[in-house]
One Martini backbone bead per residue (centre of mass of N, CA, C, O) as a GRO file, in nm:
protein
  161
    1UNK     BB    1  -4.537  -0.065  -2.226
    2UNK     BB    2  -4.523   0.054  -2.539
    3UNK     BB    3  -4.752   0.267  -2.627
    4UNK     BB    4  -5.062   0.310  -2.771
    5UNK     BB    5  -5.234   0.607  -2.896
    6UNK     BB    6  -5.603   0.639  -2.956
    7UNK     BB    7  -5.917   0.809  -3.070
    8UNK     BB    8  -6.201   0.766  -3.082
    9UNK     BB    9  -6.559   0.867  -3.200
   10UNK     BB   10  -6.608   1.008  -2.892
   11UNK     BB   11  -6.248   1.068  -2.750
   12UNK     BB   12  -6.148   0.779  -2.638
   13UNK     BB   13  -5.958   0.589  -2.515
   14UNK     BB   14  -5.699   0.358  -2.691
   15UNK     BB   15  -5.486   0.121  -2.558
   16UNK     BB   16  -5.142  -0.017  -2.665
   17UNK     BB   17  -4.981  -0.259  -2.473
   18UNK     BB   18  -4.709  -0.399  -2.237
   19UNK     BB   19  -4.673  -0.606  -2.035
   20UNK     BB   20  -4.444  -0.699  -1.826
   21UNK     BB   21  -4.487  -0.893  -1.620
   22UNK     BB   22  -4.661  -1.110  -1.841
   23UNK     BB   23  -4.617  -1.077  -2.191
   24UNK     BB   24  -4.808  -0.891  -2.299
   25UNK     BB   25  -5.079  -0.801  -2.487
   26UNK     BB   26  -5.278  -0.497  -2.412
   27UNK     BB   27  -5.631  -0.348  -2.399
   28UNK     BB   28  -5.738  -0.001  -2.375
   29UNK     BB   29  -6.100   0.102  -2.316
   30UNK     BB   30  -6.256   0.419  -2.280
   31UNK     BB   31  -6.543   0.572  -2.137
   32UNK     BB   32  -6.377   0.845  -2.161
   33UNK     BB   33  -6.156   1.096  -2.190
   34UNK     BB   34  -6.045   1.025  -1.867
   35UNK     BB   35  -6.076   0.730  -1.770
   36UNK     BB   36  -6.279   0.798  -1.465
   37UNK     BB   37  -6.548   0.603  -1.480
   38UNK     BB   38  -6.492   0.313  -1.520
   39UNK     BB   39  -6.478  -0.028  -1.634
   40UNK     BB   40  -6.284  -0.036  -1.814
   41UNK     BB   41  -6.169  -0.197  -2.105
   42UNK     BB   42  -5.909  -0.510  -2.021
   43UNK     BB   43  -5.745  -0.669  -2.236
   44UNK     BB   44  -5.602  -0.983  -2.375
   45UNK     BB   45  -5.469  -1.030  -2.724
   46UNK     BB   46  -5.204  -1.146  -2.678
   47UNK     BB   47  -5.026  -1.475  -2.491
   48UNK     BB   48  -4.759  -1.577  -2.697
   49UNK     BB   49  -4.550  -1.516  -2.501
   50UNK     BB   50  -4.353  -1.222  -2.579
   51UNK     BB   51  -4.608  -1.011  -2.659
   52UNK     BB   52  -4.606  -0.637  -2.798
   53UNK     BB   53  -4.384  -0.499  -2.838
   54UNK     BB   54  -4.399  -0.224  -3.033
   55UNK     BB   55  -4.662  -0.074  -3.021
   56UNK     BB   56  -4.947  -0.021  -3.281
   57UNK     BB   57  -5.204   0.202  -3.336
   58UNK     BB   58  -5.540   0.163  -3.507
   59UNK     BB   59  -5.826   0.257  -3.638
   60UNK     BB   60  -6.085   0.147  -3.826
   61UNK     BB   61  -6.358   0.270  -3.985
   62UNK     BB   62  -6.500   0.078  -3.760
   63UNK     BB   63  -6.336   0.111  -3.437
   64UNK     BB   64  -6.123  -0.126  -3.504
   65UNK     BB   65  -5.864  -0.259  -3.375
   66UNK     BB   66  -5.487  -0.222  -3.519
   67UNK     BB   67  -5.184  -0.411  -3.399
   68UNK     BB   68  -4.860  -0.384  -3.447
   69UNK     BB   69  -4.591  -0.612  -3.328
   70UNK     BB   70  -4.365  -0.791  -3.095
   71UNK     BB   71  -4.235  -1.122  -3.093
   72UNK     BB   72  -3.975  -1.242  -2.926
   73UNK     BB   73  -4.004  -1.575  -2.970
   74UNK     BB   74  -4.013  -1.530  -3.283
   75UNK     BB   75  -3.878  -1.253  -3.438
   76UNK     BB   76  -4.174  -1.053  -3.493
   77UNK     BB   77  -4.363  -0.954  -3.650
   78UNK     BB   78  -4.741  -0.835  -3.577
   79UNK     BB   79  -5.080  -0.867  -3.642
   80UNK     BB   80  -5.379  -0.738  -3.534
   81UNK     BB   81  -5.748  -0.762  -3.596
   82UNK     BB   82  -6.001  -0.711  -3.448
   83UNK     BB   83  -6.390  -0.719  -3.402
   84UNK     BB   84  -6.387  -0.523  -3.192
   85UNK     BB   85  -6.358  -0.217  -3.000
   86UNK     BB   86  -6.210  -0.450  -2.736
   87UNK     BB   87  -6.096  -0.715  -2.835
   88UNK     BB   88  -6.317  -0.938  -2.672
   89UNK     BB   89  -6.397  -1.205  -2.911
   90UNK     BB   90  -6.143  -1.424  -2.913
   91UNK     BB   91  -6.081  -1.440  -3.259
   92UNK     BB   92  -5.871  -1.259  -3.369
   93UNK     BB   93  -5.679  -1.161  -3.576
   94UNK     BB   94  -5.331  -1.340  -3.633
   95UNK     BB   95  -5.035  -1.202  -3.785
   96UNK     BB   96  -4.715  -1.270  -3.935
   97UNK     BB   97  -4.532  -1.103  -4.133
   98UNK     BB   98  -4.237  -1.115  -4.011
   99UNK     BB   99  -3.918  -1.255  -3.963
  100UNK     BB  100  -3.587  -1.097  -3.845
  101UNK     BB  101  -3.431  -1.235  -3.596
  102UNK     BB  102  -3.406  -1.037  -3.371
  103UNK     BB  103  -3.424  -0.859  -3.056
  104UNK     BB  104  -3.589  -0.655  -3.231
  105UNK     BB  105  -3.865  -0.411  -3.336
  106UNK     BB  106  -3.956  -0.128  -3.438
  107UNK     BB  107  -4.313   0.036  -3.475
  108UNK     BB  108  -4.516   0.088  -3.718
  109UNK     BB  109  -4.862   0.227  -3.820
  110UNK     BB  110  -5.120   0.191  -4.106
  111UNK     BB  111  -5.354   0.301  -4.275
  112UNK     BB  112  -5.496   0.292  -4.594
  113UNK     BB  113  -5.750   0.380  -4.794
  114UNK     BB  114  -5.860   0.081  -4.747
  115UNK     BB  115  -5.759  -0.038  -4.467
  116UNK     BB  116  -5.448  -0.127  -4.493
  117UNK     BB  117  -5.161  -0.214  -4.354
  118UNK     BB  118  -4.854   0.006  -4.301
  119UNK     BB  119  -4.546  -0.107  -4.211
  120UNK     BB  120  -4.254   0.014  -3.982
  121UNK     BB  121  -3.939  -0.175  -3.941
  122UNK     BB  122  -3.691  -0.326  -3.818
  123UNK     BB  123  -3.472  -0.523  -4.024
  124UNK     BB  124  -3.264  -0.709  -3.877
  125UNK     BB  125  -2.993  -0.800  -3.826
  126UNK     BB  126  -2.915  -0.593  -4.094
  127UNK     BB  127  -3.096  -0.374  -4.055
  128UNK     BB  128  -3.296  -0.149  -4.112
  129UNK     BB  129  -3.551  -0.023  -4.352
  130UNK     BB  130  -3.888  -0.147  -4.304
  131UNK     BB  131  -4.168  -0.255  -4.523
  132UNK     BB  132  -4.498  -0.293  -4.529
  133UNK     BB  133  -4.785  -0.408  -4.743
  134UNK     BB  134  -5.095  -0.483  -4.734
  135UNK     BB  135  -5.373  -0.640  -4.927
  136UNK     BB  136  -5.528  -0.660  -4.653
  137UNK     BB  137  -5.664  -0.605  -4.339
  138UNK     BB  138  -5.527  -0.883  -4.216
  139UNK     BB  139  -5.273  -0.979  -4.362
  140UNK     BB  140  -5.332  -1.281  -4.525
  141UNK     BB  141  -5.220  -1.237  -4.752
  142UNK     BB  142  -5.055  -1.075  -4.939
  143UNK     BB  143  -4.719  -0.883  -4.936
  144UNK     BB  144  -4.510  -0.607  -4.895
  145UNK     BB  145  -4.144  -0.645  -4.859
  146UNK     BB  146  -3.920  -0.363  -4.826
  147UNK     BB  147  -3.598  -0.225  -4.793
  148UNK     BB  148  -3.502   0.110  -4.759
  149UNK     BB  149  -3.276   0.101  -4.559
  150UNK     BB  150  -2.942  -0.047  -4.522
  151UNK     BB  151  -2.696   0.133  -4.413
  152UNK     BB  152  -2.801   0.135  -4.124
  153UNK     BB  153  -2.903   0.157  -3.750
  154UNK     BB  154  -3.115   0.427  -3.778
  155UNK     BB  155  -3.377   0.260  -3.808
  156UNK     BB  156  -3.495   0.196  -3.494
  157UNK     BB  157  -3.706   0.451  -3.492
  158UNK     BB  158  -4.003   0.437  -3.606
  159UNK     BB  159  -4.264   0.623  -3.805
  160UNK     BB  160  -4.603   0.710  -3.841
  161UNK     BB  161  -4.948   0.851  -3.967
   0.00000   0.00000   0.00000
């Protein structure tokens, strides 16, 4: 469920969901342009609790994935930025973006010209448009978080690109 696709730099799908049976983040990445080769690798990238749902995913520079979901046990944005390919390393940086407090939140990612994250998602009890922009890749340091429209809770399925 919850499907984010992009293609990495050989034309190879790249695909991060939400298992619903197990309630995890994980990433498949394809090792041919239809995915019918074999072997693909398929990894759970977070399993702390409920998260994956509403993930967003980016390859950065070098082609590791950069993925933001909902955490539903923390009422969280979260981001991954994986540290090769295949977020196979067992390390990858995870961290908790925003809490919303909500029962969900749509999510979209994008990396800015320096690539560092720049996430778009349901804000929260009193809804509206949440805009986050980390200042680094990994969204460990500081980061800027505004709330964009507060008006409606039209804007519950936010997309970047």
């Amino acid at each position: 469920m919850f499907t984010s696709l992009v293609l990495d730099a050989s034309g190879d799908p790249v695909i991060s969901y939400y298992d619903n049976i197990n309630h995890d983040l994980k990433l498949a990445h394809c090792y041919d342009p239809n995915c019918t080769g074999g072997g693909e690798s398929i990894v759970v990238v977070d399993n702390n609790g409920s998260v994956g749902r509403y993930s967003s995913l980016a390859l950065d520079a070098i082609g590791q994935p950069v993925i933001s979901y909902w955490d539903n046990i923390n009422k969280s944005v979260k981001l991954v930025h994986c540290n090769d390919p295949n977020c196979s390393g067992g390390n990858e940086s995870i961290v908790t973006v925003d809490i919303t407090q909500d029962s969900f939140s749509y999510i979209s990612l994008a990396l800015d010209a320096s690539g560092n994250p720049v996430i778009s998602y349901f804000g929260g009890i009193n809804g509206g448009l949440k805009l986050a922009h980390c200042n680094d890749a990994n969204c460990i340091g500081s980061r800027t978080i505004i709330m964009v429209d507060s008006s409606s809770n039209n804007a519950s399925v936010s997309s970047a690109s």
